[in-house]
Tab-separated table of C-alpha atoms in Angstrom:
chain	number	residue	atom	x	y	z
O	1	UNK	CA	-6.190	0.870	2.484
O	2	UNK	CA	-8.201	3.763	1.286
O	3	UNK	CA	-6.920	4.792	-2.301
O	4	UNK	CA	-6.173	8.487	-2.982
O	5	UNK	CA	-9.005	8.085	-5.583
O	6	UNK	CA	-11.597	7.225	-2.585
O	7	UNK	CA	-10.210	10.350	-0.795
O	8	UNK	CA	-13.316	12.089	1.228
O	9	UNK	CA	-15.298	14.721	-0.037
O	10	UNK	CA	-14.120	18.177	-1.380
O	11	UNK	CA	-10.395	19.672	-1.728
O	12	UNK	CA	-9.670	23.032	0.349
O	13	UNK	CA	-7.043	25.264	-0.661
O	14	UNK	CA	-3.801	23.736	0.830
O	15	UNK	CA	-0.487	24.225	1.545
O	16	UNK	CA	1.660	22.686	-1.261
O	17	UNK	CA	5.313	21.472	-0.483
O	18	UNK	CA	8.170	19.373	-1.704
O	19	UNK	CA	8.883	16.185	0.043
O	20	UNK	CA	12.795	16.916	0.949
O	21	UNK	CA	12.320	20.691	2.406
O	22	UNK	CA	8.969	19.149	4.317
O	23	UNK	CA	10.790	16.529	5.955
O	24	UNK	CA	13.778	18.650	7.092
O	25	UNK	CA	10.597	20.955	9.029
O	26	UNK	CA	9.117	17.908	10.945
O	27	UNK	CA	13.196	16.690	11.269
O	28	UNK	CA	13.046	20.063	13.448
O	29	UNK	CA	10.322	19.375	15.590
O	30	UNK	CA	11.760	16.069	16.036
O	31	UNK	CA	14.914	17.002	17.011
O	32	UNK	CA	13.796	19.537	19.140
O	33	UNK	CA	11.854	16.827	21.111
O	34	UNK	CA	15.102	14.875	21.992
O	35	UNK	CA	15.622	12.676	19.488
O	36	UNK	CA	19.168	11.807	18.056
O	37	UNK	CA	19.510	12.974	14.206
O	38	UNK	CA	19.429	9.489	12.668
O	39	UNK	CA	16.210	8.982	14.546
O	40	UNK	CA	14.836	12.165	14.067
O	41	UNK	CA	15.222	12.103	10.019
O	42	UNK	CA	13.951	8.647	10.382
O	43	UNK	CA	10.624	9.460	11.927
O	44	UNK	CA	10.649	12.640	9.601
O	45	UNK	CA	10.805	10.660	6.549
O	46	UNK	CA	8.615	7.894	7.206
O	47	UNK	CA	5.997	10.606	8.019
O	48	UNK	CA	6.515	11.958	4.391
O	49	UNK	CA	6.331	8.928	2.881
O	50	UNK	CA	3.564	8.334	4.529
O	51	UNK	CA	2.029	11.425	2.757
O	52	UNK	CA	3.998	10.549	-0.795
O	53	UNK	CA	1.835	7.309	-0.814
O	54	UNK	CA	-1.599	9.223	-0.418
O	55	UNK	CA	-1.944	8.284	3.354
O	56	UNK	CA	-2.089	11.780	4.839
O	57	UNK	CA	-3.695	10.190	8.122
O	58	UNK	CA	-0.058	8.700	8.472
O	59	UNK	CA	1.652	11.276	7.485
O	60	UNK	CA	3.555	14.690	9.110
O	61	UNK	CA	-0.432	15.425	10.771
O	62	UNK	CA	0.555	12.862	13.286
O	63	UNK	CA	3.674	15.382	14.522
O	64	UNK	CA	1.523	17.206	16.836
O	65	UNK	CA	0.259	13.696	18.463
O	66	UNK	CA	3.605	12.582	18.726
O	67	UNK	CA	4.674	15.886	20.428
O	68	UNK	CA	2.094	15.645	23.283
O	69	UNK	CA	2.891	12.067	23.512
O	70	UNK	CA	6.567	12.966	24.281
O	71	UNK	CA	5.605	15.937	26.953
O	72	UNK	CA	3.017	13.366	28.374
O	73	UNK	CA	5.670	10.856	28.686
O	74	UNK	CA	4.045	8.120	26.633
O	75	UNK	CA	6.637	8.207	24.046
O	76	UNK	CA	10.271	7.641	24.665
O	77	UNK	CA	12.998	8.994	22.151
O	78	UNK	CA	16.100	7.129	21.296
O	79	UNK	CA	15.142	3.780	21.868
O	80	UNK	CA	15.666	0.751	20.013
O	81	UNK	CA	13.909	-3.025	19.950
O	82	UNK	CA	14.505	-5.049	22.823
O	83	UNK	CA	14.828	-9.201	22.325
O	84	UNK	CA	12.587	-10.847	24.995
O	85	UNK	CA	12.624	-14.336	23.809
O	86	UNK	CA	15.114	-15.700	21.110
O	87	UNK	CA	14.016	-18.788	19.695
O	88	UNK	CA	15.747	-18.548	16.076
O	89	UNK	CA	13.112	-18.545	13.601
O	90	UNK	CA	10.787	-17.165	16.847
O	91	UNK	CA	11.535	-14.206	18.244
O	92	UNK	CA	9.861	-11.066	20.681
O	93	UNK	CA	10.727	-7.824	20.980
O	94	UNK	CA	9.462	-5.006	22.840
O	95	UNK	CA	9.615	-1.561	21.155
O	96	UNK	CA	10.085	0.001	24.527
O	97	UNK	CA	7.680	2.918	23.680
O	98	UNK	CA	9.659	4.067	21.404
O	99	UNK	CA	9.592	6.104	17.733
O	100	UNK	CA	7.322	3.685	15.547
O	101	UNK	CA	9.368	4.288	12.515
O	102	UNK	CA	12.751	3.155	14.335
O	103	UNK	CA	10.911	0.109	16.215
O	104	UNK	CA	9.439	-1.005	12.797
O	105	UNK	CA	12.394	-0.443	10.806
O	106	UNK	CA	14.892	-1.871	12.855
O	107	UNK	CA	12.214	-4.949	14.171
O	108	UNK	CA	11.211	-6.104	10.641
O	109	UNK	CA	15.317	-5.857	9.545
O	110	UNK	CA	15.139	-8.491	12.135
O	111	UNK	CA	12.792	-10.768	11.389
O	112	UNK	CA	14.180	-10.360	7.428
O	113	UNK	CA	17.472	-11.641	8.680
O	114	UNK	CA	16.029	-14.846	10.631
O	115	UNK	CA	13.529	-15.749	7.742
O	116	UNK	CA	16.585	-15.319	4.949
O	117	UNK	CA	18.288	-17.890	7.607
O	118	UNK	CA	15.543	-20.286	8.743
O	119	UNK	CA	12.752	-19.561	5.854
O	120	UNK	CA	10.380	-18.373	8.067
O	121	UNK	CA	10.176	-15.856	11.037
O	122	UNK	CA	7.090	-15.116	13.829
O	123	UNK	CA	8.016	-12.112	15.270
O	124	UNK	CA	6.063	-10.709	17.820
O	125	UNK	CA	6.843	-6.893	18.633
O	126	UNK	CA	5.408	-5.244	21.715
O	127	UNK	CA	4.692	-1.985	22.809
O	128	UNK	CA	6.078	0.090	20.124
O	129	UNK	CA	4.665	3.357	19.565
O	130	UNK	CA	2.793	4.668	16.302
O	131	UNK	CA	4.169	2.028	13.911
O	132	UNK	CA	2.473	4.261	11.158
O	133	UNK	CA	1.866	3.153	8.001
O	134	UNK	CA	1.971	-0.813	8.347
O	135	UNK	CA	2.473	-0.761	4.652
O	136	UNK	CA	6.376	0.633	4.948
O	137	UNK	CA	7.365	-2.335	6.618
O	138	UNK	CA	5.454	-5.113	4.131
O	139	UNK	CA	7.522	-3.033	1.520
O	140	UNK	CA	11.101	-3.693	3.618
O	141	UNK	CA	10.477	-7.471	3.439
O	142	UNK	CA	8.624	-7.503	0.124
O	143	UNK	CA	11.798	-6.075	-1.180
O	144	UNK	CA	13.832	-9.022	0.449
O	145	UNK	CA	11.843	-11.057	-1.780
O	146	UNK	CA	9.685	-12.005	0.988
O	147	UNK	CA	5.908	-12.536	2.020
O	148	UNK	CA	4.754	-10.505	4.641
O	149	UNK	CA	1.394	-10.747	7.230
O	150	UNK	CA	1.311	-8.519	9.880
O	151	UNK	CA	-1.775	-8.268	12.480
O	152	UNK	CA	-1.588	-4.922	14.336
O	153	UNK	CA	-3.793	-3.722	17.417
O	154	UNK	CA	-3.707	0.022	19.272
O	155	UNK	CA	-3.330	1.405	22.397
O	156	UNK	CA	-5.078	4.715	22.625
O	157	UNK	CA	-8.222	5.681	23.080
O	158	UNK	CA	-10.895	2.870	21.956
O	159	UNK	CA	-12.637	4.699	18.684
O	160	UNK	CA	-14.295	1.598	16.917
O	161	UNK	CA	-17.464	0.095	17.652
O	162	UNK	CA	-17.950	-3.576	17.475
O	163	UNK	CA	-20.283	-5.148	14.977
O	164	UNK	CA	-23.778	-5.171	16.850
O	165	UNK	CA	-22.853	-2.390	18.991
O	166	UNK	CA	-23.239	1.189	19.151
O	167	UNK	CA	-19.872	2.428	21.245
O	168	UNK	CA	-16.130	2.468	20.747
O	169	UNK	CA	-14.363	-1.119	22.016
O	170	UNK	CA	-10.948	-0.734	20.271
O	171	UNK	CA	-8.769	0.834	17.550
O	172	UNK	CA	-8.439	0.592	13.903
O	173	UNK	CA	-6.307	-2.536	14.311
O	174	UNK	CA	-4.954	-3.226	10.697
O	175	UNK	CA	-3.940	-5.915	8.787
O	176	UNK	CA	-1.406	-6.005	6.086
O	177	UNK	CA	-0.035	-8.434	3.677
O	178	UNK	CA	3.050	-8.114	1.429
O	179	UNK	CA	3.607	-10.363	-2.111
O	180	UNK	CA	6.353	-10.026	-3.954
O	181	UNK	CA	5.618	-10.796	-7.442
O	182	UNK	CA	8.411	-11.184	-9.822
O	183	UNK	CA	9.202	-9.407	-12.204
O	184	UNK	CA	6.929	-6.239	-11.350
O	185	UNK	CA	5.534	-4.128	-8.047
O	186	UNK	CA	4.292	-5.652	-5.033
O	187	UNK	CA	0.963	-6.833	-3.561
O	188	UNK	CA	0.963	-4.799	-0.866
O	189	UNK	CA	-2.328	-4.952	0.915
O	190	UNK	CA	-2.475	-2.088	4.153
O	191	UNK	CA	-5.884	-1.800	5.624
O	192	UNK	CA	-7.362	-0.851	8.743
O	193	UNK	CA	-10.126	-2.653	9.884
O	194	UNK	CA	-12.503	0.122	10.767
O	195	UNK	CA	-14.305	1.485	7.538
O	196	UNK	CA	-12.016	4.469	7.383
O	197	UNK	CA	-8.869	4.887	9.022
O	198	UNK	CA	-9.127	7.258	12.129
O	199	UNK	CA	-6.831	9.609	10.804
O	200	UNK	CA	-8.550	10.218	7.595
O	201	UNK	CA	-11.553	11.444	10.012
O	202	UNK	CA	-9.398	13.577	11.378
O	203	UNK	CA	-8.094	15.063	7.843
O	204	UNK	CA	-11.499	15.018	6.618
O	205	UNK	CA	-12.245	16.972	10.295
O	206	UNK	CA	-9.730	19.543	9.771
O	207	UNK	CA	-10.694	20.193	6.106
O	208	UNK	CA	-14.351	20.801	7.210
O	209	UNK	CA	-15.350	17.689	5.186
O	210	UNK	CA	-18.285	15.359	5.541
O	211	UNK	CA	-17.544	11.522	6.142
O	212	UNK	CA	-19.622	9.283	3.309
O	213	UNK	CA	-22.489	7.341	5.293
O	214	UNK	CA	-22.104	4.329	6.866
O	215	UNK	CA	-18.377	4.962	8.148
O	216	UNK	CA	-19.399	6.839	11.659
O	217	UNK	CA	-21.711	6.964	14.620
O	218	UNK	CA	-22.084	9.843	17.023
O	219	UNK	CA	-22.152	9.956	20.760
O	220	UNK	CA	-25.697	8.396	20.856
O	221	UNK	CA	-24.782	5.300	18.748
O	222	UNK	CA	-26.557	7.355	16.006
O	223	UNK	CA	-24.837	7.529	12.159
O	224	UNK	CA	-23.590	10.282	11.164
O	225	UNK	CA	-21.808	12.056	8.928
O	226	UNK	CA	-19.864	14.433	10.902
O	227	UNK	CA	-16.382	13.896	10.777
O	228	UNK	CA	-16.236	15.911	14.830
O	229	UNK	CA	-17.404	12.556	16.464
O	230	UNK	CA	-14.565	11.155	15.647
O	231	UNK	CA	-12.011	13.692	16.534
O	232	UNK	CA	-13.196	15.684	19.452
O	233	UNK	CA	-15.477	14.957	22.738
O	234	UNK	CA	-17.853	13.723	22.582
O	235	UNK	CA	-17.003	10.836	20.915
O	236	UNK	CA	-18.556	8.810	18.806
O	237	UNK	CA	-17.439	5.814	16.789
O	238	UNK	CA	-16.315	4.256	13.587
O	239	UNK	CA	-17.838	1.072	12.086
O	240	UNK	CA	-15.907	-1.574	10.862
O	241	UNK	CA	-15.660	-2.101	7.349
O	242	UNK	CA	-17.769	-4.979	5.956
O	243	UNK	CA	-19.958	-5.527	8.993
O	244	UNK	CA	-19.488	-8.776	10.917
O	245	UNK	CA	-16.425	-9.374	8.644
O	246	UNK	CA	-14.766	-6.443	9.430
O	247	UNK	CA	-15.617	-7.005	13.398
O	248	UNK	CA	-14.225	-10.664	13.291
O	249	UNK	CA	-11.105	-9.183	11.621
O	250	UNK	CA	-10.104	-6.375	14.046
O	251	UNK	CA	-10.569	-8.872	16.918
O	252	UNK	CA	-8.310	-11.144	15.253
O	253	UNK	CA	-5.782	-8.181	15.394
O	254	UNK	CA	-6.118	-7.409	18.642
O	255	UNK	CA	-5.923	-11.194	20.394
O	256	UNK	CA	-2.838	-11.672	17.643
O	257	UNK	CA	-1.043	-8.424	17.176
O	258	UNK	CA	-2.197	-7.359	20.893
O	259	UNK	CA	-2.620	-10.397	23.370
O	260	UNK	CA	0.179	-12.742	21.633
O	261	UNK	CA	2.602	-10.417	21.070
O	262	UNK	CA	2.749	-9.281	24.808
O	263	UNK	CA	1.577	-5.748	24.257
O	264	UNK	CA	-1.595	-6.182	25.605
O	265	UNK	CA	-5.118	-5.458	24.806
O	266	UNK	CA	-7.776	-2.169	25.116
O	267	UNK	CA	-9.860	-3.294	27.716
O	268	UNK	CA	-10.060	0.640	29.808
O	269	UNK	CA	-12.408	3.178	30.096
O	270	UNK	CA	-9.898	5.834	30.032
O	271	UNK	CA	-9.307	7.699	26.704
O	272	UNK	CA	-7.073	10.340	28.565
O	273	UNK	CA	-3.401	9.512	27.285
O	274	UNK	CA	-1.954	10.638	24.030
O	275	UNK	CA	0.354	8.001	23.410
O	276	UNK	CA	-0.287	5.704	20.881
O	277	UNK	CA	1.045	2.459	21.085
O	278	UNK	CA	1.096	-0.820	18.855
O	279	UNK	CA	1.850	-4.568	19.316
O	280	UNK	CA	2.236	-6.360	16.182
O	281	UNK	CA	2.445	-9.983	15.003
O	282	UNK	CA	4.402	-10.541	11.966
O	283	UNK	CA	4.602	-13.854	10.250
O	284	UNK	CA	7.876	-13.349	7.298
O	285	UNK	CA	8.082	-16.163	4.565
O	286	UNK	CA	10.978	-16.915	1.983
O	287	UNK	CA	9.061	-18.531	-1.082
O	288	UNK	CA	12.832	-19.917	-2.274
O	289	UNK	CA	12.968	-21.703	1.176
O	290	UNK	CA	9.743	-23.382	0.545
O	291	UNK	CA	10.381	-25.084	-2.350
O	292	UNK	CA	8.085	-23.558	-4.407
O	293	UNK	CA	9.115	-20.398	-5.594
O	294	UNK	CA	9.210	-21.263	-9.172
O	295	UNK	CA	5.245	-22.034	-9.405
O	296	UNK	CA	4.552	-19.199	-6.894
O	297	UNK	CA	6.174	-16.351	-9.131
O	298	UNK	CA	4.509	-17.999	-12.190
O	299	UNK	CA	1.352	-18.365	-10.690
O	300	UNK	CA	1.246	-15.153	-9.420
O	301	UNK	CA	2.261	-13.709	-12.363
O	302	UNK	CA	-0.285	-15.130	-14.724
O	303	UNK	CA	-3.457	-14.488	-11.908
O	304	UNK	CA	-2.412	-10.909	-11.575
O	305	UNK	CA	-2.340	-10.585	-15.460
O	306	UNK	CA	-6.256	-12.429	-15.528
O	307	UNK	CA	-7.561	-10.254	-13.026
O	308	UNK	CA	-6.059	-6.962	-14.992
O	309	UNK	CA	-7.456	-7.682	-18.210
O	310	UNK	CA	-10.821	-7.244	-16.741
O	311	UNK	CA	-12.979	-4.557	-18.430
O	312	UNK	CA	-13.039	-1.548	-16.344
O	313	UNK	CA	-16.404	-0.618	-14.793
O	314	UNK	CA	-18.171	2.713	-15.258
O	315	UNK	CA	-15.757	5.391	-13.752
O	316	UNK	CA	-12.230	3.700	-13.677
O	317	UNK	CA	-9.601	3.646	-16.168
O	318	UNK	CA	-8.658	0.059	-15.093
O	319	UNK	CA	-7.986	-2.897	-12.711
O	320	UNK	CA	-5.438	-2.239	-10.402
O	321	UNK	CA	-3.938	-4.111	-7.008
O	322	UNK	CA	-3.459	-3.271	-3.818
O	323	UNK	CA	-0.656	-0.888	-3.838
O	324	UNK	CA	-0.977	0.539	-7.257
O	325	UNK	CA	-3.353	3.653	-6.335
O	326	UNK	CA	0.086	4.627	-3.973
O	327	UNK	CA	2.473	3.936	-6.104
O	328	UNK	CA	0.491	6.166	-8.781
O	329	UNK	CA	-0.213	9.326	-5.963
O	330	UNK	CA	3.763	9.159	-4.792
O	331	UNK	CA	4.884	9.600	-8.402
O	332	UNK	CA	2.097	12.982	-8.750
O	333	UNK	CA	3.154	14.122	-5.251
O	334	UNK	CA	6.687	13.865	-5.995
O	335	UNK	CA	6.782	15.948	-9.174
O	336	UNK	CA	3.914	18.484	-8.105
O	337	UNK	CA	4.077	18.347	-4.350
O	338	UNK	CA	2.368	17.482	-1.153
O	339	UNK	CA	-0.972	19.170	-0.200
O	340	UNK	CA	-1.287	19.685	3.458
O	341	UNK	CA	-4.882	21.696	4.695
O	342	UNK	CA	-4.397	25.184	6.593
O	343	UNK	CA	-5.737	23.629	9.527
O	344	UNK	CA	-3.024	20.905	10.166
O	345	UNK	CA	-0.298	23.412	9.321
O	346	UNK	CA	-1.126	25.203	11.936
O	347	UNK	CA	-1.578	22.410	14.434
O	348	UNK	CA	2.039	21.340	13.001
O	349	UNK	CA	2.840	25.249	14.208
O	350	UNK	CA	1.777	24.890	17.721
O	351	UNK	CA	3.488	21.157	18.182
O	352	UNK	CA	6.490	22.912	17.312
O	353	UNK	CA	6.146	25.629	19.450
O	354	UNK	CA	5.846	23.089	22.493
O	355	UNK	CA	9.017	21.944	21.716
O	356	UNK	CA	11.023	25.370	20.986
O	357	UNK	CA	10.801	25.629	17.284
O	358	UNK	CA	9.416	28.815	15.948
O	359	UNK	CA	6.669	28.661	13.521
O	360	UNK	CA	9.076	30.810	11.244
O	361	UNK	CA	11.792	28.096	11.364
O	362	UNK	CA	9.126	25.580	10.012
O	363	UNK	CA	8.305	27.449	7.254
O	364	UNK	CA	10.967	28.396	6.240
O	365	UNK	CA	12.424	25.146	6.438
O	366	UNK	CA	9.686	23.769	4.327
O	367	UNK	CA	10.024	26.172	1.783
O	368	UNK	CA	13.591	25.628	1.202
């Protein structure tokens, strides 16, 4: 999770749009690339959202991926989760290739239903694509009252370097844990496991923004800055946040959310595909179910209340958990708008083009 308050480098002049007209655009391009309407506002508002919450490397800049992904064949429209193995409280799906934002959404509404039933659920989901922001589906089960781990790997193009090395070995791979704590918003911790997500290089990339040290190397195994390496050939690589720690826990994604869930693991030398595609392990607990609900929500309550009082340090205004900082940006963004950079307007412009929707119809859908 990288707070909008972390956000990289300077600001240039963006777009600015409200979060109902911008989904109906993307709902467009969507729609226009087979999908049925419920899917298609699905996938359009879980992009926004995605953007609402400060995460504009999940958000509608993904479109134009997702568009090449369909005319490359790597994503499949209109499909839904698919039970492998049924074993109650166990279960595995595979997403089929489909939409991430159906897969996830319909996947974790099953693994909520088995864990209300049995107290627990292990679901293992393979071969979804672009789950997106991991986050959204910690929030479904959170809101079920439930605790929620979920260990995520990627098939794409390997764009992280392993801990000791100096070339990309595998993706982002995040993890993400959901509390519910009673009586007031979630824990909801959403990280990748690289230093910066690789979608933020590529916002940073299209903004003409440097990276902060430490986050990138170029093609040579060299650091640098420049957010290119990351975006366009040749590539370079991220680093993984926290050194060996970091390393040990984007491998633990990838055997778990990758090898164990059936998906499979990056293990290629080609980067040539555009499809983007996810296995996850997700591990669902009902606190009521274990017996100890009562001490867990009082518990929680009265940690989360010591760590708050903290002083602040020099340059914050206060403590604050994971999932505060997007909380705070989706109440700004949705009373003054989303900002989205000239340059990923117009790549949303020429995704919908490839699909027969005029850059005209975008904006003034939009705009509405």
């Amino acid at each position: 999770m990288v707070p909008e308050h972390y956000k990289l480098g300077r600001m240039a002049t963006p777009h600015l749009f409200k979060p109902t007209p911008l989904a109906r655009a993307i709902e467009a391009i969507v729609a226009a690339g087979g999908s049925e309407a419920r899917e298609a506002r699905t996938v359009a508002e879980n992009l926004v959202a995605a953007n609402l919450t400060g995460h504009d490397s999940h958000g509608i800049g993904m479109i134009p991926r997702y568009v090449d992904s369909l005319i490359e064949g790597g994503l499949q429209p209109n499909r839904h989760p698919q039970v492998k193995f049924d074993g109650g409280a166990l279960v595995a799906l595979d997403g089929q290739a489909g939409y991430g934002q159906v897969i996830g959404l319909e996947s974790t509404a099953i693994a909520i239903e088995r864990a209300s039933k049995h107290g627990v659920c292990v679901m293992a989901l393979a071969n979804s694509h672009h789950l997106c922001r991991i986050g959204q589906w910690a929030e479904q089960a959170v809101a079920e009252g439930l605790v929620s781990i979920s260990f995520v790997n990627v098939i794409s193009r390997s764009i992280v370097a392993p801990f000791g090395g100096s070339d990309a070995r595998f993706g982002t791979n995040p993890c993400t844990i959901g509390i519910p704590l009673e009586g007031q918003a979630p824990f909801i911790l959403d990280m990748a496991t690289s230093g910066v997500a690789q979608g933020k290089v590529r916002v940073a990339h299209n903004k003409g923004e440097k990276l902060p040290p430490g986050l990138l190397l170029d093609d040579k195994g060299n650091p640098t800055l420049d957010a290119r390496f990351g975006v366009i050939e040749p590539f370079g690589a991220l680093t993984t946040f926290g050194l060996h720690k970091g390393y040990g826990l984007a491998v633990v994604c990838e055997l778990l959310g990758g090898a164990l869930s059936g998906g499979g693991t990056w293990h290629t030398e080609d980067r040539s595909k555009k499809r983007v595609l996810n296995g996850m392990l997700t591990i669902l607990i009902d606190p009521k179910k274990l017996g100890t609900a009562d001490g867990f929500a009082r518990e929680s309550r009265e940690f989360i209340a010591w760590v708050k009082k903290s002083p602040p340090a020099p340059g914050f205004d206060r403590v604050r958990i994971a999932g505060d900082p997007e909380r705070e940006t989706r109440a700004k963004r949705e009373q003054d708008g989303i900002a989205v950079d000239a340059n990923t307007w117009i790549e949303i412009h020429a995704a919908g083009a490839k699909v027969g929707v005029a850059a005209e119809t975008i904006d003034r859908l939009a705009r509405a």
